[in-house]
Coordinates of C-alpha atoms and ligand atoms in Angstrom, one line a residue:
M83 CA -12.3 2.8 21.6
T84 CA -10.7 -0.5 20.4
D85 CA -7.0 -1.3 20.6
K86 CA -6.6 -1.4 16.9
L87 CA -4.3 1.1 15.3
W88 CA -7.4 2.7 13.7
G89 CA -9.5 2.2 16.8
G90 CA -10.1 5.8 17.9
R91 CA -13.6 6.1 16.4
F92 CA -14.8 2.6 17.2
D93 CA -16.7 1.3 20.2
E94 CA -16.6 -2.3 19.2
D95 CA -14.0 -4.5 17.7
I96 CA -14.5 -6.5 14.5
T97 CA -15.5 -10.1 14.9
Q98 CA -13.2 -13.0 14.3
D99 CA -15.1 -13.8 11.1
V100 CA -14.5 -10.3 9.8
L101 CA -10.9 -10.5 10.7
D102 CA -10.5 -13.8 8.9
Y103 CA -12.3 -12.4 5.9
T104 CA -10.3 -9.2 5.6
L105 CA -6.8 -10.2 6.7
T106 CA -4.0 -10.4 4.2
V107 CA -0.9 -11.3 6.2
D108 CA -0.3 -14.6 4.5
V109 CA -0.1 -12.8 1.2
D110 CA 1.8 -9.8 2.5
V111 CA 4.7 -12.0 3.7
R112 CA 6.3 -11.3 0.3
L113 CA 6.2 -7.6 0.9
V114 CA 8.0 -7.4 4.3
F115 CA 11.4 -6.5 2.7
A116 CA 9.7 -3.8 0.6
D117 CA 7.7 -2.4 3.5
L118 CA 10.8 -2.1 5.8
W119 CA 12.9 -0.6 3.1
Q120 CA 10.1 1.8 2.3
D121 CA 9.7 2.7 6.0
I122 CA 13.4 3.5 6.1
A123 CA 13.3 5.8 3.0
H124 CA 10.1 7.5 4.4
V125 CA 11.7 8.2 7.8
L126 CA 14.9 9.5 6.2
M127 CA 12.8 11.9 4.1
L128 CA 10.6 12.9 7.1
G129 CA 13.8 13.6 9.1
A130 CA 15.5 15.5 6.3
G131 CA 12.5 17.7 5.8
G132 CA 12.1 18.4 9.5
I133 CA 8.6 16.8 9.4
V134 CA 9.6 14.6 12.4
P135 CA 12.3 15.7 14.9
G136 CA 15.8 14.4 14.3
E137 CA 15.8 12.3 17.4
V138 CA 12.5 10.7 16.5
A139 CA 13.9 9.8 13.0
R140 CA 17.0 8.3 14.6
A141 CA 14.9 6.1 17.0
L142 CA 12.6 5.0 14.2
L143 CA 15.5 4.0 12.0
G144 CA 17.1 2.1 14.8
S145 CA 14.0 0.1 15.4
L146 CA 13.3 -0.5 11.6
L147 CA 16.9 -1.8 11.1
Q148 CA 16.4 -4.2 14.0
L149 CA 13.2 -5.5 12.4
W150 CA 15.2 -5.8 9.1
E151 CA 17.8 -8.0 10.8
Q152 CA 15.1 -10.0 12.4
N153 CA 13.5 -10.6 9.1
E154 CA 16.8 -11.5 7.5
R155 CA 17.2 -14.2 10.2
G156 CA 13.7 -15.4 9.3
E157 CA 12.4 -14.5 12.7
L158 CA 9.9 -11.8 11.9
R159 CA 6.4 -13.1 12.2
L160 CA 3.3 -11.2 11.0
R161 CA 0.4 -11.4 13.4
P162 CA -3.0 -12.1 11.7
E163 CA -4.9 -9.9 14.2
L164 CA -3.0 -6.9 12.8
E165 CA -4.5 -7.4 9.4
D166 CA -1.7 -6.6 7.0
V167 CA 2.1 -6.0 6.7
H168 CA 1.8 -2.3 7.2
F169 CA -0.1 -2.4 10.5
N170 CA 2.2 -5.2 11.7
I171 CA 5.3 -3.3 11.2
E172 CA 3.9 0.0 12.6
Q173 CA 2.7 -2.0 15.6
M174 CA 6.2 -3.6 16.1
V175 CA 7.8 -0.2 16.0
I176 CA 5.3 1.2 18.5
E177 CA 5.8 -1.7 20.8
E178 CA 9.5 -1.1 20.9
L179 CA 9.5 2.7 21.0
G180 CA 6.2 3.6 22.5
R181 CA 3.4 5.5 20.8
E182 CA 5.0 9.0 21.4
I183 CA 7.9 8.1 19.2
G184 CA 6.8 5.0 17.2
G185 CA 3.6 6.7 16.4
H186 CA 5.4 9.1 14.1
L187 CA 6.1 6.5 11.5
Q188 CA 2.9 6.9 9.6
T189 CA 3.1 10.7 9.4
A190 CA 2.2 11.9 5.9
R191 CA 1.6 8.4 4.6
S192 CA -1.3 6.0 4.1
R193 CA -1.5 2.3 3.6
N194 CA -2.9 3.3 0.2
D195 CA 0.3 4.7 -1.2
Q196 CA 2.2 2.3 0.9
V197 CA 0.7 -0.9 -0.5
S198 CA 1.2 0.2 -4.1
T199 CA 4.8 1.1 -3.4
D200 CA 5.5 -2.3 -1.8
T201 CA 3.8 -4.2 -4.6
R202 CA 5.7 -2.3 -7.3
M203 CA 8.9 -3.0 -5.4
Y204 CA 8.2 -6.7 -5.3
L205 CA 6.8 -6.8 -8.8
R206 CA 9.8 -5.1 -10.4
R207 CA 12.0 -7.7 -8.8
V208 CA 9.8 -10.5 -10.2
Q209 CA 9.9 -8.9 -13.7
L210 CA 13.6 -8.8 -13.6
D211 CA 13.8 -12.4 -12.5
A212 CA 11.4 -13.3 -15.3
V213 CA 13.6 -11.5 -17.8
A214 CA 16.6 -13.4 -16.5
A215 CA 14.8 -16.7 -16.6
N216 CA 13.7 -16.0 -20.2
L217 CA 17.2 -15.1 -21.2
D218 CA 18.5 -18.4 -19.7
L219 CA 16.0 -20.4 -21.6
I220 CA 16.7 -18.5 -24.8
G221 CA 20.4 -19.2 -24.2
V222 CA 19.7 -22.9 -24.1
L223 CA 17.7 -22.7 -27.3
L224 CA 20.4 -20.7 -29.1
A225 CA 23.2 -23.0 -28.0
F226 CA 22.1 -25.7 -30.4
P227 CA 24.9 -27.9 -31.9
E228 CA 25.9 -27.2 -35.5
E229 CA 24.6 -30.5 -36.7
E230 CA 21.1 -29.4 -35.8
L231 CA 21.2 -26.9 -38.6
L232 CA 20.5 -29.8 -40.9
A233 CA 18.7 -32.1 -38.5
I234 CA 15.3 -32.6 -40.1
L235 CA 11.8 -32.2 -38.6
P236 CA 8.6 -32.0 -40.4
G237 CA 7.2 -28.4 -40.1
Y238 CA 3.5 -28.5 -39.7
T239 CA 0.6 -26.3 -40.7
H240 CA -3.0 -27.4 -39.8
S241 CA -1.2 -30.2 -37.8
Q242 CA -0.3 -31.7 -41.2
A243 CA 3.2 -32.2 -42.4
A244 CA 3.9 -29.1 -44.5
Q245 CA 7.5 -28.5 -45.3
P246 CA 10.8 -29.8 -43.8
I247 CA 12.5 -27.6 -41.3
S248 CA 15.6 -28.0 -39.1
V249 CA 15.8 -28.6 -35.4
A250 CA 17.8 -25.3 -35.2
F251 CA 15.0 -23.5 -37.0
W252 CA 12.5 -24.8 -34.5
K253 CA 14.7 -23.8 -31.5
T254 CA 15.4 -20.3 -32.9
A255 CA 11.6 -19.8 -33.5
H256 CA 10.9 -20.3 -29.9
A257 CA 13.8 -18.1 -28.9
S258 CA 12.5 -15.4 -31.2
M259 CA 9.0 -15.6 -29.5
L260 CA 10.5 -15.6 -26.1
L261 CA 12.5 -12.4 -26.9
R262 CA 9.2 -10.7 -27.4
D263 CA 8.1 -11.9 -24.0
V264 CA 11.2 -10.2 -22.6
R265 CA 10.4 -7.0 -24.3
R266 CA 6.8 -7.1 -22.9
L267 CA 8.3 -7.7 -19.4
R268 CA 10.5 -4.7 -19.9
D269 CA 7.6 -2.6 -21.0
A270 CA 5.7 -3.6 -18.0
F271 CA 8.7 -2.9 -15.8
G272 CA 8.8 0.6 -17.2
R273 CA 5.4 1.4 -15.9
T274 CA 5.9 -0.5 -12.6
D275 CA 9.1 1.3 -11.8
E276 CA 7.3 4.5 -10.7
S277 CA 7.0 5.6 -7.1
P278 CA 3.5 6.3 -5.7
L279 CA 4.9 7.0 -2.2
G280 CA 3.9 10.4 -0.9
A281 CA 0.5 10.3 -2.6
C282 CA -0.8 9.5 0.9
A283 CA -4.5 8.4 1.2
L284 CA -5.6 9.9 -2.1
A285 CA -5.1 13.7 -2.1
G286 CA -1.6 14.3 -1.0
T287 CA -0.8 16.1 2.3
S288 CA -0.1 19.4 3.9
F289 CA 3.4 18.3 4.9
P290 CA 6.3 19.3 2.7
L291 CA 7.2 15.9 1.3
D292 CA 10.2 15.3 -0.9
R293 CA 8.8 12.5 -3.1
E294 CA 11.8 12.5 -5.4
L295 CA 14.0 11.7 -2.5
T296 CA 12.0 8.7 -1.4
A297 CA 11.8 7.5 -5.0
R298 CA 15.5 7.6 -5.3
L299 CA 16.1 5.9 -2.0
L300 CA 13.8 3.1 -3.2
G301 CA 15.6 2.8 -6.6
F302 CA 12.6 3.8 -8.6
G303 CA 13.0 5.2 -12.1
R304 CA 10.6 8.1 -11.5
V305 CA 7.8 9.5 -9.3
L306 CA 4.2 8.8 -10.2
S307 CA 3.1 12.3 -9.5
H308 CA -0.7 12.5 -9.4
A309 CA -1.8 11.4 -5.9
L310 CA -5.3 10.1 -6.8
D311 CA -3.9 8.2 -9.8
A312 CA -1.0 6.9 -7.8
T313 CA -3.2 5.3 -5.1
S314 CA -5.8 4.0 -7.5
A315 CA -3.8 2.7 -10.4
R316 CA -3.6 -1.1 -10.9
D317 CA -2.9 -1.1 -14.6
Y318 CA 0.8 -1.7 -14.0
L319 CA -0.1 -4.9 -12.3
I320 CA -2.7 -6.0 -14.9
E321 CA -0.1 -5.3 -17.6
S322 CA 2.4 -7.4 -15.8
A323 CA -0.2 -10.2 -15.5
A324 CA -0.8 -9.9 -19.2
A325 CA 3.0 -10.3 -19.8
F326 CA 3.0 -13.3 -17.6
A327 CA -0.1 -14.8 -19.3
I328 CA 1.3 -14.2 -22.8
G329 CA 4.7 -15.7 -21.6
G330 CA 2.9 -18.6 -20.1
N331 CA 1.2 -19.2 -23.4
T332 CA 4.5 -19.1 -25.3
L333 CA 5.8 -21.8 -22.9
S334 CA 2.6 -23.8 -23.2
R335 CA 2.8 -23.9 -27.0
M336 CA 6.4 -25.2 -26.8
A337 CA 5.4 -27.7 -24.2
E338 CA 2.5 -28.9 -26.4
E339 CA 5.0 -29.7 -29.2
V340 CA 7.2 -31.6 -26.8
V341 CA 4.3 -33.6 -25.5
M342 CA 2.9 -34.4 -28.9
W343 CA 6.3 -35.1 -30.6
S344 CA 7.5 -37.4 -27.8
G345 CA 4.4 -39.6 -28.3
H346 CA 5.0 -42.9 -30.0
E347 CA 3.2 -41.9 -33.2
Y348 CA 5.5 -39.0 -33.8
S349 CA 8.7 -40.2 -32.0
L350 CA 10.4 -37.0 -33.1
V351 CA 11.8 -36.1 -29.7
E352 CA 12.6 -37.7 -26.4
V353 CA 12.7 -35.8 -23.1
S354 CA 15.4 -36.9 -20.7
D355 CA 14.4 -39.4 -18.0
A356 CA 14.8 -36.7 -15.4
Y357 CA 11.8 -34.8 -16.9
A358 CA 9.4 -37.7 -17.2
T359 CA 7.7 -40.2 -14.9
G360 CA 6.3 -43.7 -15.3
S361 CA 2.9 -45.2 -14.8
S362 CA 1.7 -47.1 -11.7
I363 CA 0.3 -49.9 -13.9
M364 CA 1.7 -49.7 -17.5
P365 CA 5.4 -50.6 -17.4
Q366 CA 6.2 -49.3 -20.8
K367 CA 5.1 -45.7 -20.1
K368 CA 7.3 -42.7 -20.0
N369 CA 5.1 -39.7 -19.5
P370 CA 6.4 -36.1 -20.3
V371 CA 4.8 -34.7 -17.2
V372 CA 6.9 -31.6 -16.9
A373 CA 5.8 -30.5 -20.4
E374 CA 2.2 -31.4 -19.6
L375 CA 2.3 -29.3 -16.4
A376 CA 3.9 -26.4 -18.2
R377 CA 1.0 -26.6 -20.7
G378 CA -1.6 -26.8 -17.9
R379 CA 0.0 -24.2 -15.7
A380 CA -0.7 -21.6 -18.4
G381 CA -4.2 -21.8 -17.1
R382 CA -3.1 -20.1 -13.9
T383 CA -1.4 -17.2 -15.6
A384 CA -4.3 -16.6 -18.0
G385 CA -6.8 -16.9 -15.1
T386 CA -5.0 -14.3 -13.1
L387 CA -5.2 -11.8 -15.9
V388 CA -9.0 -12.3 -16.2
Q389 CA -9.3 -12.1 -12.4
L390 CA -7.5 -8.8 -12.2
L391 CA -9.3 -7.2 -15.1
T392 CA -12.6 -8.2 -13.5
M393 CA -11.6 -7.2 -10.0
A394 CA -10.5 -3.7 -11.0
K395 CA -13.1 -2.7 -13.6
G396 CA -15.7 -1.4 -11.2
V397 CA -13.5 0.3 -8.7
T398 CA -13.9 4.1 -8.7
L399 CA -10.8 6.2 -8.1
G400 CA -9.5 6.3 -4.6
Y401 CA -8.6 3.1 -2.7
S402 CA -11.4 0.5 -2.2
C403 CA -10.7 -2.8 -0.6
D404 CA -11.5 -4.7 -3.8
L405 CA -7.9 -3.7 -4.7
Q406 CA -6.6 -5.9 -1.9
E407 CA -7.6 -8.8 -4.2
D408 CA -4.9 -7.7 -6.6
K409 CA -2.2 -9.8 -4.9
P410 CA -3.2 -13.4 -4.1
Y411 CA -3.7 -14.6 -7.6
L412 CA -0.9 -12.5 -9.0
W413 CA 1.4 -14.4 -6.6
H414 CA 0.1 -17.7 -8.0
A415 CA 0.7 -16.4 -11.6
I416 CA 4.2 -15.3 -10.7
D417 CA 5.1 -18.7 -9.1
A418 CA 3.6 -20.5 -12.1
Y419 CA 5.4 -18.4 -14.7
L420 CA 8.8 -18.4 -13.0
S421 CA 8.8 -22.1 -12.2
T422 CA 7.7 -23.0 -15.7
L423 CA 10.4 -20.8 -17.3
R424 CA 13.1 -22.4 -15.1
I425 CA 12.0 -26.0 -15.5
T426 CA 11.5 -25.5 -19.3
A427 CA 15.1 -24.4 -19.6
G428 CA 16.3 -27.7 -17.9
Q429 CA 14.0 -29.8 -20.0
T430 CA 15.0 -28.1 -23.2
R431 CA 18.7 -28.7 -22.5
G432 CA 18.0 -32.5 -22.4
L433 CA 15.7 -32.8 -25.5
R434 CA 16.9 -35.4 -28.0
F435 CA 15.6 -35.0 -31.5
D436 CA 15.5 -38.0 -33.9
S437 CA 16.3 -36.5 -37.2
A438 CA 16.2 -39.8 -39.1
R439 CA 12.6 -40.1 -38.0
G440 CA 12.0 -36.5 -39.0
E441 CA 13.3 -37.2 -42.5
E442 CA 11.2 -40.3 -42.8
L443 CA 8.0 -38.5 -41.8
C444 CA 8.9 -35.8 -44.4
W445 CA 9.3 -38.4 -47.1
D446 CA 6.2 -40.3 -46.2
N447 CA 4.0 -37.3 -45.9
F448 CA 4.9 -35.5 -49.2
S449 CA 6.5 -32.7 -47.4
T450 CA 8.6 -31.7 -50.4
A451 CA 5.9 -31.6 -53.0
T452 CA 6.4 -27.8 -53.1
E453 CA 10.0 -28.4 -54.2
L454 CA 8.9 -30.0 -57.5
A455 CA 6.7 -27.0 -58.2
N456 CA 9.6 -24.7 -57.4
H457 CA 11.8 -26.7 -59.7
L458 CA 9.4 -26.5 -62.6
V459 CA 9.2 -22.7 -62.1
A460 CA 12.9 -22.2 -61.8
E461 CA 14.1 -24.7 -64.4
R462 CA 11.2 -24.9 -66.9
G463 CA 9.8 -21.5 -66.7
L464 CA 6.3 -22.6 -65.7
A465 CA 4.0 -20.2 -63.9
F466 CA 3.8 -21.2 -60.2
R467 CA 0.1 -22.0 -60.3
E468 CA 0.7 -24.3 -63.3
A469 CA 3.6 -26.0 -61.5
H470 CA 1.6 -26.4 -58.3
H471 CA -1.0 -28.2 -60.4
V472 CA 1.5 -30.6 -61.9
S473 CA 3.0 -31.4 -58.5
G474 CA -0.5 -31.9 -57.0
A475 CA -1.4 -34.3 -59.8
L476 CA 1.7 -36.3 -59.0
V477 CA 0.8 -36.5 -55.3
S478 CA -2.7 -37.6 -56.2
A479 CA -1.5 -40.3 -58.6
L480 CA 1.1 -41.6 -56.1
L481 CA -1.5 -41.7 -53.3
K482 CA -3.8 -43.8 -55.6
R483 CA -0.9 -46.3 -56.0
G484 CA -0.2 -46.3 -52.3
A485 CA 3.2 -44.8 -53.1
T486 CA 5.2 -41.8 -51.8
L487 CA 7.7 -39.3 -53.1
R488 CA 10.4 -42.0 -52.3
D489 CA 9.2 -43.9 -55.3
T490 CA 11.0 -41.9 -57.9
A491 CA 10.5 -44.5 -60.6
A492 CA 6.8 -44.2 -60.2
G493 CA 7.2 -40.4 -59.9
A494 CA 9.2 -40.1 -63.1
E495 CA 6.7 -42.2 -65.0
I496 CA 3.7 -40.2 -63.8
L497 CA 5.4 -36.9 -64.6
A498 CA 6.2 -38.1 -68.1
G499 CA 2.5 -38.9 -68.5
L500 CA 1.6 -35.4 -67.4
G501 CA 3.9 -34.0 -70.1
H502 CA 6.6 -32.7 -67.6
P503 CA 9.2 -35.4 -67.6
V504 CA 11.8 -35.2 -64.8
A505 CA 14.6 -37.8 -64.5
E506 CA 14.6 -40.1 -61.5
P507 CA 17.9 -38.9 -60.0
V508 CA 16.7 -35.3 -60.3
L509 CA 13.5 -36.2 -58.5
A510 CA 15.5 -37.9 -55.8
R511 CA 17.5 -34.7 -55.3
I512 CA 14.4 -32.4 -55.4
F513 CA 12.5 -34.4 -52.9
A514 CA 15.2 -35.0 -50.4
P515 CA 14.1 -33.2 -47.2
R516 CA 17.7 -32.1 -46.4
N517 CA 18.1 -30.5 -49.8
A518 CA 14.8 -28.6 -49.3
V519 CA 16.0 -27.3 -45.9
A520 CA 19.4 -26.4 -47.4
G521 CA 17.7 -24.5 -50.2
Y522 CA 15.4 -22.2 -48.1
V523 CA 17.9 -19.4 -48.1
S524 CA 15.5 -16.5 -48.0
P525 CA 16.1 -14.2 -45.0
G526 CA 14.4 -15.9 -41.9
G527 CA 14.1 -19.2 -43.7
T528 CA 15.1 -22.6 -42.5
S529 CA 18.5 -23.0 -44.4
P530 CA 21.6 -23.2 -42.3
A531 CA 22.8 -19.8 -43.5
S532 CA 19.5 -18.1 -42.8
V533 CA 19.2 -19.7 -39.3
G534 CA 22.8 -18.8 -38.6
A535 CA 22.0 -15.1 -39.4
V536 CA 18.9 -15.2 -37.3
R537 CA 20.9 -16.7 -34.4
D538 CA 23.4 -13.9 -34.6
E539 CA 20.6 -11.3 -34.5
L540 CA 18.9 -13.1 -31.5
N541 CA 22.2 -13.4 -29.7
E542 CA 22.8 -9.7 -30.1
A543 CA 19.3 -8.9 -28.7
V544 CA 20.0 -11.3 -25.8
A545 CA 23.3 -9.4 -25.0
G546 CA 21.4 -6.1 -25.0
H547 CA 18.7 -7.3 -22.6
A548 CA 21.4 -8.9 -20.4
A549 CA 23.2 -5.6 -20.1
W550 CA 20.0 -3.8 -19.3
L551 CA 19.1 -6.4 -16.7
D552 CA 22.5 -6.0 -15.0
E553 CA 22.4 -2.3 -15.0
T554 CA 18.8 -2.2 -13.7
R555 CA 19.5 -4.7 -10.9
R556 CA 22.6 -2.7 -10.0
R557 CA 20.7 0.6 -9.9
I558 CA 18.1 -0.9 -7.5
G559 CA 20.7 -2.7 -5.4
D560 CA 22.8 0.5 -5.1
A561 CA 19.8 2.4 -3.9
Q562 CA 19.0 -0.2 -1.3
A563 CA 22.6 -0.3 -0.1
A564 CA 22.8 3.5 0.1
A565 CA 19.5 3.9 1.9
F566 CA 20.5 1.3 4.5
D567 CA 24.0 2.8 4.8
A568 CA 22.5 6.2 5.6
A569 CA 20.0 4.7 8.0
R570 CA 22.7 2.8 9.9
E571 CA 24.8 5.9 10.2
V572 CA 21.9 8.0 11.5
A573 CA 20.8 5.2 13.9
G574 CA 24.5 5.1 15.1
G575 CA 24.4 8.9 15.9
A576 CA 25.4 10.6 12.7
D577 CA 23.7 13.7 11.4
L578 CA 20.8 12.8 9.1
G579 CA 21.4 15.6 6.6
K580 CA 25.1 14.8 6.3
A581 CA 24.4 11.1 5.9
L582 CA 22.0 11.8 3.1
D583 CA 24.4 14.3 1.4
R584 CA 27.0 11.6 1.4
I585 CA 24.9 8.9 -0.3
L586 CA 22.8 11.1 -2.7
P587 CA 25.5 11.2 -5.4
T588 CA 25.4 7.4 -5.6
L589 CA 21.7 7.3 -6.2
N590 CA 19.9 7.5 -9.5
G591 CA 19.8 11.3 -9.9
G592 CA 18.3 11.3 -13.3
L593 CA 14.7 10.5 -12.4
S594 CA 12.6 11.0 -15.6
Ligands
LIG260 N1 -3.9 -4.5 2.9 C1 -4.3 -3.5 1.9 C2 -4.1 -4.1 0.6 O1 -3.5 -5.1 0.4 C3 -3.5 -2.3 2.1 C4 -4.2 -1.0 2.1 C5 -5.5 -1.0 2.8 N2 -6.0 0.3 2.9 C6 -7.2 0.5 3.5 N3 -7.6 1.7 3.6 N4 -7.9 -0.5 3.9 O2 -4.5 -3.6 -0.4

């Protein structure tokens, strides 16, 4: 027999190499809070159901609360030789209370339901943090000053100047995309927020568990009933990784625009000095390194999604150790995503757009050629295809002369030659980028009125998500406070049944 917690049927211990290869304490550090909270909920349930004697439950709770305090003080250390967080905590309890009492902790539970419960508890916290960070960034984008409603940027298609847009239009576009990332995170939260606890190893147990009680004590929205599914499922985590990967891509695309547009050739935007660094050799450089890293870091979130899909695809139902590979990369993805969200909010706050430059690029690159076609349709009754042709012929002729739409004298002359005379001042009005932006009044368009309406819609959505976030965080926080209150009362000598009866009305009773 070895002295491992599982050592009964073993004559020999694992080698150091095997321990190093299998251990996961460095990853599990993030799960300590969840594991202890879960232990407390589990013991309250075992005590309430008479599955362990009242005095045993009291002693276990006392020991677990001490470990909680120790962890809060930053003094709880996981020992690598004990493999993972679950064995570490069980061993700590046994060391304090002895095997006769401490050894009751793992009654009617397995590390298989335990690890998924911990991971879901940590992940839902991350999902909520990600929703909050997205809402902050969206708030920054939507707080644009009024003058940005008519601050001009070239809008691009195929990386070619296409039509003028406003800075506010660009900001609200990213806010609109980010709001979908929020909805994806909320969807993933919905399927993460289910309690696998009580599934045990894979098949349930002969003990009369109250799975609804533990789910409520852990602040879960519902119980994930089927024991084999509950211990095997990793789709909640892959789905979260997908939400992080897609969110990482959203941020990366925005970062790409900032990088490109802050380059000398565009000079459309400048990042504040605090978000750029210089070169060791070239004194003139101001490199937008934060945006570059945000773009590059999307590789981590995308990579994690692929890693998880690949890791899980061949795992038959029931726990296999492959599934232990679900956490390390996910942690990297979480760190990459959250840090990028937060730094992007700071960077965005300090972006300075050069709208005179934006207007210049629009003029120089024929961005308002469509406006002439629209004018010929609206004022002269031409079919759009016909009008498109006239405007295209004008562009072609101007290009041959080395001129642009600014040259209204040349423009008027060419158009007269084409049989569609338009007076010079009219041309100047038609081609002015600001007029084009002001005129795009269709719903969702770039005009100030349309952007204002979209901003109102987006702000309303933000308020709805913020209310949901507060309520959800409160629900989880209340459950934690109640579970710990009951545990402290029982550890201090109170009757377990009475302590639970007192807190139960404060817990989410409407598990779906
Ligand atoms: N450390 C494991 C993990 O992270 C926990 C469950 C292990 N279960 C087992 N039977 N080996 O997934």
